[in-house]
CSV table of C-alpha atoms in Angstrom, one decimal:
chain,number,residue,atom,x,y,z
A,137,UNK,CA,33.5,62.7,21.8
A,138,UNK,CA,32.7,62.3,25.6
A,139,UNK,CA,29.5,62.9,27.1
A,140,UNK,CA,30.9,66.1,29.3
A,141,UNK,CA,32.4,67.7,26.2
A,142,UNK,CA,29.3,67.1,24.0
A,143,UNK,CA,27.3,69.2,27.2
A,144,UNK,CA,29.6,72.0,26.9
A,145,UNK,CA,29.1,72.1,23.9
A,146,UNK,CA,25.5,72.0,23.5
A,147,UNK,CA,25.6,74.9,26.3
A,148,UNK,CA,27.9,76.9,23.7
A,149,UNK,CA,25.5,76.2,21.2
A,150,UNK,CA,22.5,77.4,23.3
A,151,UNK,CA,24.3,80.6,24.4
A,152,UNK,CA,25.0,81.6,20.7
A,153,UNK,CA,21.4,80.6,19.3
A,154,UNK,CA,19.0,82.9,18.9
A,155,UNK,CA,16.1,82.9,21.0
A,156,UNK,CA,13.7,81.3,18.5
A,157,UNK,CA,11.7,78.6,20.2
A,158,UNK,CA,13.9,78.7,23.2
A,159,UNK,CA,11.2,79.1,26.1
A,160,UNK,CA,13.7,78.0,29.1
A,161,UNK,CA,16.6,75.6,30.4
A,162,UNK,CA,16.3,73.2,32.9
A,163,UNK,CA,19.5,71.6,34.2
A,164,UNK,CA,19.0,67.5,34.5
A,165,UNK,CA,21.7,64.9,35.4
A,166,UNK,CA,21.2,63.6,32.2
A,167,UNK,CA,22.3,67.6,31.0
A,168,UNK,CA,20.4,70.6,30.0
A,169,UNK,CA,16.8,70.2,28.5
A,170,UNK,CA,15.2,73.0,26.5
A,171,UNK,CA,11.9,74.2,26.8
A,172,UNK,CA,9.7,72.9,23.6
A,173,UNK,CA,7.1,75.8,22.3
A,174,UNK,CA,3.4,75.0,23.5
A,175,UNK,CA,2.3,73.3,20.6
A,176,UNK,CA,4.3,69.9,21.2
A,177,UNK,CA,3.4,70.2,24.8
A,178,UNK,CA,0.1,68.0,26.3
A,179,UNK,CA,-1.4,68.0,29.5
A,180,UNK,CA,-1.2,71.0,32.2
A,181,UNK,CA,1.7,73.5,31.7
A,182,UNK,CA,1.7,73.1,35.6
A,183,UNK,CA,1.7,70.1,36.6
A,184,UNK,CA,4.3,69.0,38.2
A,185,UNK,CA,6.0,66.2,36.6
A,186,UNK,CA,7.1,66.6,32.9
A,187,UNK,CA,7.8,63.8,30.7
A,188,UNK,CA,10.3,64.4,27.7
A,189,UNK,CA,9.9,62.3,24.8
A,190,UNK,CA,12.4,61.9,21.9
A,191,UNK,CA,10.9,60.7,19.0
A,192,UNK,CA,11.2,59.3,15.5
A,193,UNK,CA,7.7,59.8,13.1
A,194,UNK,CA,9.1,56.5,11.2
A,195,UNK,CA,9.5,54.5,14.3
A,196,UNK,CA,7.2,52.0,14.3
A,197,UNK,CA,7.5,51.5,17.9
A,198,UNK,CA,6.7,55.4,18.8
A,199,UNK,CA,3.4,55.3,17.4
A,200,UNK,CA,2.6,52.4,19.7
A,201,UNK,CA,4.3,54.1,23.1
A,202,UNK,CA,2.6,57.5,22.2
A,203,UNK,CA,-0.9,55.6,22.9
A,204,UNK,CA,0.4,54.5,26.0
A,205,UNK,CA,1.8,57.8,26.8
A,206,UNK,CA,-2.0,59.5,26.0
A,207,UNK,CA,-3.5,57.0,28.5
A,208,UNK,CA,-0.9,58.0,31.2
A,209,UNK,CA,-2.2,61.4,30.6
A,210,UNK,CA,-5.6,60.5,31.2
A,211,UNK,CA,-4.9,58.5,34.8
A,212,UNK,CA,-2.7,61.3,36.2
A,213,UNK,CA,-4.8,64.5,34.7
A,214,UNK,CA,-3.5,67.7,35.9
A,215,UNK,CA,-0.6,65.9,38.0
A,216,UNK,CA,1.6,65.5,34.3
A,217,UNK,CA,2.7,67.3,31.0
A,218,UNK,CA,4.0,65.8,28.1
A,219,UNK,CA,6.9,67.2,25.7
A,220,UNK,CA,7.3,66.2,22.6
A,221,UNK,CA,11.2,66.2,21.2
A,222,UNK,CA,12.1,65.5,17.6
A,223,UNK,CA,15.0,62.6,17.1
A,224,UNK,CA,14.6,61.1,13.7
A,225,UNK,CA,16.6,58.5,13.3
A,226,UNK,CA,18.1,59.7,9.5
A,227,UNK,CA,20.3,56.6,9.1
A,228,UNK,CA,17.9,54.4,8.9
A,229,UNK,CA,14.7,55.7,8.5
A,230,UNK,CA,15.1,58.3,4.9
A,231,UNK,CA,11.3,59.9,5.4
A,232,UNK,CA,11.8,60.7,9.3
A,233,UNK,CA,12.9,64.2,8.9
A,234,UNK,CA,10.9,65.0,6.2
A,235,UNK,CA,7.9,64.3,8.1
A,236,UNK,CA,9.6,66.1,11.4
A,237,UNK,CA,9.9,69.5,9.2
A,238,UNK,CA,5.8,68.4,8.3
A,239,UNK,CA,5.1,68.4,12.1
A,240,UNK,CA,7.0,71.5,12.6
A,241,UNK,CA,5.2,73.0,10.1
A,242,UNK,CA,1.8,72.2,11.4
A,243,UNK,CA,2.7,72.9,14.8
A,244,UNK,CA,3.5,76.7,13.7
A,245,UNK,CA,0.0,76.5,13.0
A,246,UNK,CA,-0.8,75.0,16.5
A,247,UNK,CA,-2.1,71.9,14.7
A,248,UNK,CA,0.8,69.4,15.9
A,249,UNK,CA,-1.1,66.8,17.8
A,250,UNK,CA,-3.5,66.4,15.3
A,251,UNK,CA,-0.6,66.1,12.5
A,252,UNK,CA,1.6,64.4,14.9
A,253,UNK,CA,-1.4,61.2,15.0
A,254,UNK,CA,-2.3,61.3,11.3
A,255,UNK,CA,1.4,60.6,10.6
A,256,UNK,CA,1.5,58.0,13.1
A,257,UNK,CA,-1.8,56.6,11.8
A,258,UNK,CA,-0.6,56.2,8.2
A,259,UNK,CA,3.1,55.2,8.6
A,260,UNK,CA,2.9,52.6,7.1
A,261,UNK,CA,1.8,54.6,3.5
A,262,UNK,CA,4.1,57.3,3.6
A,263,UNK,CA,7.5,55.6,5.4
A,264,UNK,CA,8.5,53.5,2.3
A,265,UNK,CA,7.6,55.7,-0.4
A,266,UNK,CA,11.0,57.8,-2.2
A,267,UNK,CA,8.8,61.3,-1.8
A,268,UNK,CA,6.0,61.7,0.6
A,269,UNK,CA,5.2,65.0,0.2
A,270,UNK,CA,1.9,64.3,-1.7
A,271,UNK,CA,0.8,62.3,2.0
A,272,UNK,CA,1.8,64.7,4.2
A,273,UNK,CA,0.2,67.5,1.9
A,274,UNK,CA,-3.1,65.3,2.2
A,275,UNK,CA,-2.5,65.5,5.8
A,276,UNK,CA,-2.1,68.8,6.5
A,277,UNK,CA,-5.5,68.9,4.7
A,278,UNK,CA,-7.3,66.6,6.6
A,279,UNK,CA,-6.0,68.5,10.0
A,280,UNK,CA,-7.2,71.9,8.6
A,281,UNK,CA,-4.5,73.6,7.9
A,282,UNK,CA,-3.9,76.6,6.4
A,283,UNK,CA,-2.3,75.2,2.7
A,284,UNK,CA,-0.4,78.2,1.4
A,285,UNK,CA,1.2,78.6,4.6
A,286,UNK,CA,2.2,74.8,5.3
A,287,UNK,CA,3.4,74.6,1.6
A,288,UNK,CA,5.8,78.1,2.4
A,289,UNK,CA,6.9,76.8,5.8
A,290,UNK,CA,7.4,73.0,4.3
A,291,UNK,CA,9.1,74.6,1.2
A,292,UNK,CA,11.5,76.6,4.3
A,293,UNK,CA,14.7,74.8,4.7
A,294,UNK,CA,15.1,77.0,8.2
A,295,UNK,CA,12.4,75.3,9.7
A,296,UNK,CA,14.9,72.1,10.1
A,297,UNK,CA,16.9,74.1,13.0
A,298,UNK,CA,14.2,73.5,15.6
A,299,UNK,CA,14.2,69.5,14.9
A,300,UNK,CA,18.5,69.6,14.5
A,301,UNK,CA,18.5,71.6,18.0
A,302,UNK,CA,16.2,68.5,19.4
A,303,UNK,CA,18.7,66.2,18.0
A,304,UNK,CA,21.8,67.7,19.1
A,305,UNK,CA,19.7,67.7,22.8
A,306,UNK,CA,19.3,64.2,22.1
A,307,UNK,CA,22.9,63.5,21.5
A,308,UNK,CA,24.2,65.1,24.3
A,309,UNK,CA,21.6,63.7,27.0
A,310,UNK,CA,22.5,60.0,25.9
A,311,UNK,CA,19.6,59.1,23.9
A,312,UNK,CA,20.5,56.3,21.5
A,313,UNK,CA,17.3,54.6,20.5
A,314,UNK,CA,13.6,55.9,20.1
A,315,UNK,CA,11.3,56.3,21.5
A,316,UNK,CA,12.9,57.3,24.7
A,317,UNK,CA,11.3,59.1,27.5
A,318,UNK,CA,12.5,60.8,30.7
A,319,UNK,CA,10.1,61.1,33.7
A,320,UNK,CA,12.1,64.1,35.4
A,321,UNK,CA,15.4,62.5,35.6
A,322,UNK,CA,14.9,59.1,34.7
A,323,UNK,CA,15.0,57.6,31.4
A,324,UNK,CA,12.4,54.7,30.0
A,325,UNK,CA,13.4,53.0,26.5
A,326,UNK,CA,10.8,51.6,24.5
A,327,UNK,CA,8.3,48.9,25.7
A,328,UNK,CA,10.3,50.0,29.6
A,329,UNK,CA,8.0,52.8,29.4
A,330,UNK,CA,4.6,50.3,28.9
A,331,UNK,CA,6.0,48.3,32.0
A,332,UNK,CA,7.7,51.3,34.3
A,333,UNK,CA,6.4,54.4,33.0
A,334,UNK,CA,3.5,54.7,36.4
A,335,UNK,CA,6.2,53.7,38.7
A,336,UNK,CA,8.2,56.2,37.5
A,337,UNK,CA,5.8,58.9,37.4
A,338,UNK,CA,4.2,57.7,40.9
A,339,UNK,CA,7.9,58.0,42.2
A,340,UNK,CA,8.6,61.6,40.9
A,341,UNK,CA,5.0,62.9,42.3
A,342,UNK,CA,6.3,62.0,45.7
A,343,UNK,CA,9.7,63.8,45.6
């Protein structure tokens, strides 16, 4: 399917959903970018450079780049916002999604970042077992959640649309490996965002 028809659709698609955690649309040359809800946003809701990034909670290399991404945060304080999109990578990694729909879950709860680094912090324990429910239960422990409610929402098949709208985002902006960020309009793979990501940002804070 070509990149023009897999916009149009993804516009069809966000004409037809409901509003659910549909805050806005901004139009990019990489195509349309939705708005995430406030918990999987970091930083000042004005500043004026926002970085999107697409990311996998099995990805090895995401929980090294989010570091990076915190410390960018911390040299240009107030001047950029960070968005956190969902793009597990199912094919290859079998507990990705299961631990997106855990980070959704907390982050109805306005507990994302929190969850978001615990999973990061024990990948390595949860990503190879055949269930890790009992880890991400522990988890949403440790962050203080409310238990009934995480086990309801985690329990909540519907709570998979928000990560499969991120995804289908994903798809139809180009992204084909995680994690992968976009400083406004351009896009950093990987370790490019270590070695480029200031560049980038300096560059968009002068347009």
């Amino acid at each position: 399917m070509g990149v023009n028809i897999q916009r149009f659709l993804l516009g069809l698609f966000l004409l037809a959903c409901p509003v659910l955690l549909i805050l806005a649309v901004k139009q990019t040359q990489w195509g349309p970018i939705l708005a995430a809800p406030k918990a999987r946003q970091m930083g000042d809701p004005k500043a004026k450079v926002a970085i999107v990034e697409y990311s996998d909670f099995q990805c090895p290399s995401c929980a090294g780049m989010h570091t990076v991404a915190e410390k960018m945060l911390e040299v240009y304080k107030g001047k950029i916002r960070l968005i956190y999109k969902y793009y597990p990578l199912t094919k290859i990694h079998k507990n990705a999604m299961p631990a997106a729909h855990a980070a959704d879950c907390a982050a109805a709860q306005d507990h994302f970042w929190p969850y978001h680094d615990r999973l990061f912090e024990t990948q390595m324990s949860w990503a190879p077992l055949q269930d890790p429910t009992t880890n991400f239960m522990a988890m949403a422990q440790e962050v203080k959640l409310d238990m009934p409610k995480f086990q309801a929402c985690y329990a909540d098949p519907r709570r998979l649309a928000a990560i499969e709208q991120d995804t289908q985002e994903a798809v139809a902006r180009q992204v084909t490996a995680t994690p992968t960020f976009f400083v406004d309009d351009e896009r950093l793979v990987g370790q490019v965002f270590a070695s480029d990501g200031a560049r980038a940002i300096e560059k968009a804070l002068r347009q």
